[in-house]
Amino acid sequence: MIPMPSSTFPGLHSVLFASKEAAIAHQDVISDNPKLFSDLITAISYVLDVQEDPRLFHAWRVAAVAAAMAEHILPGNVAEVFYAGLLHDVGGMGAFSHIIHYPTLYSQLLRPEVVNHPERGKEIIQGIPGLELCADFVAEHHEWYNGSGYPYRKAGGDIAPGAQLIRIADSIDLSRRFRPEVQPEDTAIIVQTVSGLEISPEVAEAFRLVISSEEFYRELVDDSRLYGLIERFESSTSTPIFPPNSDAVSTVLTVFARVVDSKHGFTAGHSERVSQYSVEISRAMGLSHVEVTKVKYAGLLHDAGKVAVPRSIIDKPGPLVGSEIVRVKYHPVLTMDILRNIAHLSELAWIAGHHHERWDGMGYPDGLRGEEIPLLSRILAVADALDAITSPRAYKEKRTPAEALQILHEEAGSQFDPQVVDAAHSVWGSGRLARAA
Ligand SMILES: [Fe+2]
Ligand SMILES: [Fe+2]
Ligand SMILES: [Fe+2]
Ligand SMILES: [Fe+2]
């Protein structure tokens, strides 16, 4: 357990329970949460950087370099710099290309979605209790010391110091990506050339100190060792701990869901709707608040693994073939892998990872049958299908909720658990699903 001074992330401590019932349900799902916050943010930053293949690990490297520099010149804000580093490009989610594909300031200024990403990132992060200072660092991470950056054209000491650390860590990761042969001493020279232009001389000196550690550089550039570095910062920085409040977790999980859905044009809002439909169906089935909370969270996270499926496959205007089907069918497995690494969410990993199982045993990834499939996964399966059928896709028109329910009815007993389909019908009858759809 990582002790956290309450002053570090005061916002987290000022949030009150949404309701006593929600708080109790939440505590039962996530009983002890010291690592939950850092694991979730780390997972979001990982998912952001999965651009099909390869995994870029850009956010992790920026966070590690910026936090290591903060230990030298901003020791009171290492945690904020670290989390801001992990999330610095979250405002770029949904952009056609990952933000790192625009290496020069000139090429960035030509793209509105690039110019807007710091402010968009600030808005997203501000919504997470406890990350207010991180939001400021993110908003200014493309400001230049000489005033030529964006979006505010701030200069010199007007720029938040944490933002300057992220600025140079970001620049160096880009130059290393485009010139992999770059050595630590080369990066120190590059940084000297931008000292006084892109960053302050003090920040340039902090970078020189950090990069002079050969061991640090080796861990930084080796994909297989990088997570160890991230874990070290996770445990050495003061970690915000969620209060026993479902709203704080829901907020972060909703950001997670939006990052996942933003990877594919046709899936905007999908995970939030699946979560919402699953909650309605499980309430109609009389499940406990604990179970309803689990399915709510699992719904938000169920397609996390889809970030590794290429856009060309998800958005393909026509049926999938051979290797494309294999790639798509792998996504629940990757969902499980991602969620298993998040403290206290391992049970959700199993539930979320089985949302494509079928009642007749013909689903994937494990071919579970009937009640072998967790009930909450069976609920997710129905909610997932309801949203897929009622949303427009690349190659078909969307259907009405009534048509969707008819299709579910036809598939009850083969694809879906008939009890869950009945519950979806009763929710439809009450009008709640109609509003949601
Ligand atoms: Fe950026
Ligand atoms: Fe970046
Ligand atoms: Fe899925
Ligand atoms: Fe889905």
XYZ file of C-alpha atoms and ligand atoms in Angstrom:
441
model
C 0.000 0.000 0.000
C 1.388 3.381 -0.993
C 0.839 6.128 1.596
C -0.441 9.332 0.079
C -0.386 12.762 1.689
C -3.901 14.096 1.319
C -2.569 17.400 0.017
C -1.128 15.804 -3.131
C -4.412 15.148 -4.881
C -6.908 17.017 -2.689
C -9.718 16.721 -5.221
C -9.965 13.015 -4.611
C -10.627 13.513 -0.946
C -13.309 16.098 -1.325
C -15.617 13.907 -3.398
C -18.571 12.655 -1.385
C -20.346 9.368 -1.820
C -22.924 9.565 -4.581
C -25.127 7.473 -2.309
C -24.534 5.128 0.580
C -25.756 2.235 -1.539
C -23.386 3.064 -4.394
C -20.496 3.420 -1.978
C -21.130 0.012 -0.406
C -21.503 -1.638 -3.825
C -18.339 0.019 -5.002
C -16.361 -1.107 -1.939
C -17.434 -4.674 -2.564
C -16.239 -4.551 -6.172
C -12.981 -2.760 -5.409
C -12.297 -3.364 -1.755
C -8.823 -1.855 -1.452
C -7.599 0.517 -4.066
C -4.104 1.911 -3.473
C -2.856 0.824 -6.895
C -6.104 1.149 -8.787
C -5.631 4.764 -9.814
C -2.056 4.456 -11.052
C -2.790 1.158 -12.792
C -5.804 2.645 -14.547
C -3.926 5.717 -15.752
C -1.018 3.540 -16.894
C -3.470 1.281 -18.756
C -5.196 4.245 -20.409
C -1.836 5.594 -21.578
C -0.888 2.154 -22.914
C -4.163 1.835 -24.809
C -3.743 5.354 -26.225
C -0.400 4.364 -27.700
C -1.430 1.072 -29.249
C -1.634 2.029 -32.855
C -2.546 -1.356 -34.198
C 0.992 -2.748 -34.440
C 3.429 -1.591 -33.229
C 2.889 -0.444 -29.668
C 4.483 2.966 -29.393
C 4.912 3.341 -25.610
C 5.258 7.070 -26.256
C 3.326 8.161 -23.148
C 5.255 5.815 -20.879
C 8.606 7.149 -22.102
C 7.519 10.776 -21.810
C 6.211 10.147 -18.271
C 9.417 8.402 -17.175
C 11.774 11.089 -18.529
C 9.650 13.994 -17.285
C 9.208 12.466 -13.810
C 12.946 11.716 -13.543
C 13.661 15.362 -14.402
C 11.056 16.501 -11.860
C 12.966 14.633 -9.143
C 15.812 17.118 -9.799
C 14.015 20.402 -10.310
C 10.391 19.969 -9.245
C 10.564 17.515 -6.334
C 7.227 18.603 -4.886
C 5.342 17.719 -8.060
C 6.882 14.455 -9.285
C 3.533 12.642 -9.088
C 1.689 15.329 -11.039
C 4.402 15.418 -13.722
C 4.338 11.611 -13.962
C 0.546 11.372 -14.406
C 0.481 14.370 -16.750
C 3.198 12.630 -18.786
C 1.123 9.458 -19.015
C -1.926 11.391 -20.184
C -0.300 14.276 -22.077
C -1.673 13.301 -25.498
C -5.099 12.055 -24.352
C -6.641 15.029 -26.204
C -5.347 13.521 -29.443
C -7.535 10.438 -29.128
C -9.579 9.857 -32.231
C -7.178 11.781 -34.474
C -6.568 9.844 -37.668
C -2.869 9.424 -36.957
C -1.165 9.221 -33.607
C -0.037 12.684 -32.581
C 3.633 11.661 -32.805
C 3.440 11.453 -36.580
C 3.836 15.238 -36.799
C 7.440 15.656 -35.681
C 8.059 19.360 -36.316
C 6.372 22.406 -34.825
C 5.547 23.569 -38.366
C 3.815 20.283 -39.313
C 1.829 20.378 -36.053
C 0.596 23.932 -36.591
C -0.905 22.869 -39.940
C -3.258 20.322 -38.313
C -6.190 21.674 -36.263
C -6.654 18.388 -34.373
C -2.997 18.565 -33.336
C -3.185 22.225 -32.298
C -6.330 21.499 -30.261
C -5.096 18.387 -28.446
C -3.518 20.132 -25.408
C -6.757 21.965 -24.532
C -8.884 18.938 -25.284
C -6.610 16.926 -23.025
C -7.004 19.504 -20.274
C -10.794 19.255 -20.462
C -10.711 15.454 -20.221
C -8.229 15.365 -17.338
C -9.990 18.126 -15.393
C -12.971 15.790 -15.159
C -10.909 13.270 -13.162
C -10.992 14.149 -9.463
C -7.524 14.998 -8.155
C -5.789 15.737 -11.444
C -6.324 19.514 -11.640
C -2.607 20.417 -11.678
C -1.889 17.662 -14.203
C -4.528 19.247 -16.433
C -2.548 22.521 -16.459
C 0.683 20.729 -17.351
C -1.084 18.933 -20.201
C -2.672 22.149 -21.487
C 0.758 23.767 -21.860
C 2.928 20.836 -22.963
C 3.387 22.323 -26.474
C 4.236 25.837 -25.330
C 7.790 26.894 -26.209
C 10.076 28.908 -23.948
C 10.490 31.525 -26.723
C 6.724 31.925 -27.183
C 6.402 30.160 -30.550
C 4.489 27.117 -29.285
C 0.752 26.476 -28.984
C -2.075 26.858 -28.075
C -1.572 29.954 -25.843
C 1.795 31.289 -27.120
C 3.001 31.552 -23.542
C 6.719 32.249 -22.975
C 9.431 31.982 -20.315
C 8.273 31.728 -16.719
C 4.597 32.006 -17.701
C 4.678 28.373 -18.778
C 3.888 25.850 -16.031
C 7.254 24.243 -15.108
C 5.835 20.708 -15.262
C 4.712 21.393 -18.833
C 8.276 22.259 -19.859
C 9.502 18.884 -18.563
C 6.894 17.091 -20.655
C 7.788 19.302 -23.637
C 11.403 18.151 -23.797
C 10.622 14.515 -22.909
C 8.104 14.543 -25.787
C 10.583 16.085 -28.248
C 13.305 13.624 -27.373
C 11.023 10.602 -27.782
C 10.111 11.880 -31.250
C 13.698 12.416 -32.351
C 14.636 8.969 -31.021
C 11.735 7.410 -32.928
C 12.761 8.975 -36.214
C 16.460 8.308 -35.587
C 16.700 5.104 -33.502
C 20.486 5.163 -33.666
C 20.534 8.242 -31.388
C 22.690 7.705 -28.278
C 22.315 9.400 -24.871
C 25.137 11.840 -25.628
C 23.391 12.789 -28.917
C 20.152 13.573 -27.080
C 22.066 15.814 -24.669
C 23.448 17.723 -27.671
C 19.978 17.997 -29.263
C 18.633 19.395 -25.993
C 21.442 21.971 -25.806
C 20.462 23.247 -29.271
C 16.871 23.904 -28.159
C 17.807 25.369 -24.764
C 16.420 28.913 -24.578
C 14.155 28.231 -27.576
C 11.900 25.282 -26.819
C 12.796 24.900 -23.157
C 14.457 26.915 -20.403
C 18.196 26.444 -19.669
C 17.267 24.976 -16.239
C 15.125 22.304 -17.853
C 17.931 21.535 -20.346
C 20.312 21.036 -17.429
C 17.850 18.702 -15.652
C 17.594 16.644 -18.843
C 21.402 16.384 -19.033
C 21.484 15.064 -15.469
C 18.808 12.434 -16.138
C 20.212 11.200 -19.414
C 23.718 10.897 -17.983
C 22.516 7.732 -16.187
C 23.344 4.957 -18.629
C 21.101 2.473 -16.786
C 18.106 4.812 -16.989
C 18.575 5.260 -20.748
C 18.866 1.511 -21.357
C 15.605 0.843 -19.503
C 13.935 3.706 -21.312
C 14.700 2.518 -24.832
C 14.096 -1.195 -24.227
C 10.367 -2.011 -24.650
C 10.698 -5.096 -22.461
C 12.235 -3.153 -19.545
C 10.224 0.046 -19.810
C 7.297 -1.203 -17.710
C 9.713 -1.825 -14.824
C 10.648 1.842 -14.955
C 6.988 2.863 -14.972
C 6.248 0.596 -12.014
C 9.081 2.183 -10.074
C 7.617 5.639 -10.590
C 4.144 4.333 -9.737
C 5.378 3.133 -6.377
C 7.786 5.961 -5.591
C 5.391 8.805 -6.356
C 2.588 9.644 -3.985
C -0.347 7.876 -5.544
C -3.810 9.278 -5.309
C -6.162 6.783 -3.718
C -9.757 6.766 -4.765
C -12.187 7.483 -2.005
C -14.742 4.698 -1.671
C -16.863 6.447 -4.233
C -18.115 4.886 -7.429
C -18.225 8.232 -9.263
C -14.451 8.772 -9.193
C -13.791 5.298 -10.595
C -16.612 5.652 -13.109
C -15.086 8.908 -14.358
C -11.714 7.326 -15.057
C -13.310 4.226 -16.561
C -15.435 6.429 -18.814
C -12.278 8.188 -20.039
C -10.842 4.719 -20.649
C -13.937 3.705 -22.631
C -13.793 6.878 -24.742
C -10.118 6.315 -25.562
C -10.943 2.760 -26.686
C -13.966 3.808 -28.744
C -12.148 6.754 -30.315
C -9.803 4.354 -32.082
C -12.530 3.407 -34.546
C -14.858 5.775 -36.365
C -18.012 3.694 -36.031
C -17.723 2.940 -32.342
C -18.153 6.354 -30.679
C -20.104 5.884 -27.449
C -20.350 2.097 -27.888
C -18.764 1.081 -24.578
C -20.782 3.589 -22.563
C -24.022 2.392 -24.180
C -23.142 -1.276 -23.592
C -22.461 -0.402 -19.956
C -25.770 1.460 -19.691
C -27.827 -1.323 -21.350
C -26.106 -3.955 -19.185
C -26.989 -2.031 -16.039
C -30.659 -1.784 -17.102
C -30.854 -5.477 -17.987
C -29.151 -6.643 -14.782
C -31.458 -4.453 -12.682
C -34.448 -5.971 -14.484
C -33.054 -9.401 -13.554
C -33.001 -8.383 -9.890
C -29.209 -8.574 -9.486
C -27.562 -7.025 -6.446
C -25.960 -3.590 -6.494
C -22.557 -5.248 -6.378
C -23.311 -7.248 -9.525
C -24.832 -4.220 -11.252
C -21.681 -2.224 -10.458
C -19.473 -4.996 -11.829
C -21.369 -5.167 -15.097
C -21.335 -1.379 -15.369
C -17.524 -1.330 -15.147
C -17.074 -4.442 -17.308
C -19.280 -2.822 -19.972
C -17.046 0.248 -20.052
C -13.944 -1.913 -20.484
C -15.181 -4.877 -22.539
C -13.636 -3.870 -25.886
C -10.300 -2.547 -24.557
C -8.506 -5.159 -26.662
C -10.051 -3.742 -29.843
C -7.388 -1.029 -29.899
C -5.032 -3.605 -31.421
C -7.405 -4.405 -34.310
C -6.500 -2.316 -37.387
C -8.941 0.378 -38.479
C -8.996 -1.149 -41.949
C -10.580 -4.301 -40.487
C -13.059 -2.707 -38.061
C -14.257 -0.181 -40.655
C -14.158 -2.587 -43.613
C -17.164 -2.087 -45.896
C -18.021 -5.762 -46.215
C -17.710 -9.149 -44.555
C -14.367 -10.114 -43.000
C -12.237 -12.974 -44.259
C -9.544 -15.364 -42.922
C -6.817 -13.530 -41.048
C -9.103 -10.519 -40.483
C -11.504 -12.727 -38.514
C -8.604 -14.093 -36.462
C -7.497 -10.539 -35.600
C -11.010 -9.544 -34.519
C -11.508 -12.706 -32.459
C -8.335 -11.971 -30.530
C -9.705 -8.756 -29.013
C -11.397 -10.293 -25.934
C -8.131 -12.052 -25.077
C -6.256 -8.769 -25.191
C -9.034 -7.157 -23.123
C -8.338 -9.782 -20.450
C -4.584 -9.167 -20.655
C -5.006 -5.423 -20.214
C -7.489 -5.684 -17.338
C -5.587 -8.420 -15.503
C -2.771 -5.938 -15.002
C -5.041 -3.451 -13.273
C -5.117 -4.005 -9.522
C -8.557 -5.085 -8.251
C -10.079 -5.424 -11.708
C -9.018 -9.014 -12.366
C -12.537 -10.374 -11.848
C -13.801 -7.852 -14.364
C -11.166 -9.159 -16.797
C -12.843 -12.580 -16.876
C -16.344 -11.083 -17.250
C -15.329 -8.585 -19.942
C -13.203 -11.126 -21.786
C -16.178 -13.446 -22.361
C -18.663 -11.079 -23.963
C -18.398 -12.946 -27.294
C -19.183 -16.390 -25.913
C -22.430 -17.907 -27.198
C -25.081 -19.792 -25.231
C -24.686 -22.743 -27.657
C -20.912 -22.940 -27.108
C -19.984 -21.646 -30.573
C -18.574 -18.325 -29.392
C -15.039 -17.180 -28.605
C -12.402 -17.068 -27.184
C -13.010 -20.181 -25.021
C -16.137 -21.750 -26.526
C -17.880 -21.743 -23.132
C -21.459 -22.992 -23.181
C -24.660 -22.098 -21.285
C -24.106 -21.394 -17.614
C -20.357 -21.990 -17.947
C -20.369 -18.435 -19.269
C -20.480 -15.949 -16.368
C -23.958 -14.429 -16.093
C -22.562 -10.903 -16.371
C -20.781 -11.873 -19.607
C -24.096 -13.188 -20.973
C -25.657 -9.834 -20.115
C -22.791 -7.988 -21.828
C -23.293 -10.164 -24.921
C -26.932 -9.087 -25.252
C -26.151 -5.426 -24.538
C -23.262 -5.521 -27.024
C -25.484 -6.973 -29.745
C -28.252 -4.451 -29.024
C -25.851 -1.597 -29.577
C -24.174 -3.163 -32.611
C -27.526 -3.742 -34.323
C -28.909 -0.281 -33.544
C -25.738 1.596 -34.580
C -24.690 2.401 -38.156
C -21.755 0.322 -39.388
C -19.480 0.590 -42.400
C -21.469 -1.910 -44.421
C -25.009 -1.820 -43.059
C -27.805 0.494 -41.988
C -28.704 0.716 -38.325
C -31.913 -0.979 -37.157
C -34.509 0.289 -34.697
C -34.473 -0.987 -31.091
C -37.692 -2.932 -31.844
C -36.008 -4.685 -34.786
C -32.962 -5.371 -32.613
C -35.098 -7.008 -29.932
C -36.765 -9.154 -32.596
C -33.320 -10.334 -33.758
C -32.313 -11.092 -30.153
C -35.525 -13.051 -29.713
C -34.708 -15.166 -32.784
C -31.213 -15.857 -31.393
C -32.360 -16.641 -27.828
C -31.254 -20.170 -26.949
C -28.590 -20.249 -29.665
C -26.472 -17.097 -29.408
C -27.993 -15.616 -26.261
C -29.194 -16.727 -22.834
C -33.030 -16.703 -23.171
C -33.395 -15.304 -19.628
C -31.244 -12.306 -20.493
C -33.164 -11.721 -23.725
C -36.404 -11.792 -21.695
C -34.955 -9.191 -19.346
C -33.961 -7.000 -22.315
C -37.571 -7.263 -23.529
C -38.924 -6.230 -20.145
C -36.549 -3.243 -20.049
C -37.767 -2.346 -23.533
C -41.356 -2.683 -22.332
C -40.701 -0.250 -19.507
C -39.331 2.305 -21.972
C -35.874 2.585 -20.413
C -34.046 0.842 -23.221
C -35.905 2.873 -25.824
C -34.611 6.093 -24.293
C -31.098 4.709 -24.017
C -31.121 3.573 -27.637
Fe 1.270 16.435 -27.504
Fe 3.437 13.392 -27.107
Fe -16.244 -7.076 -28.542
Fe -18.475 -4.336 -28.014
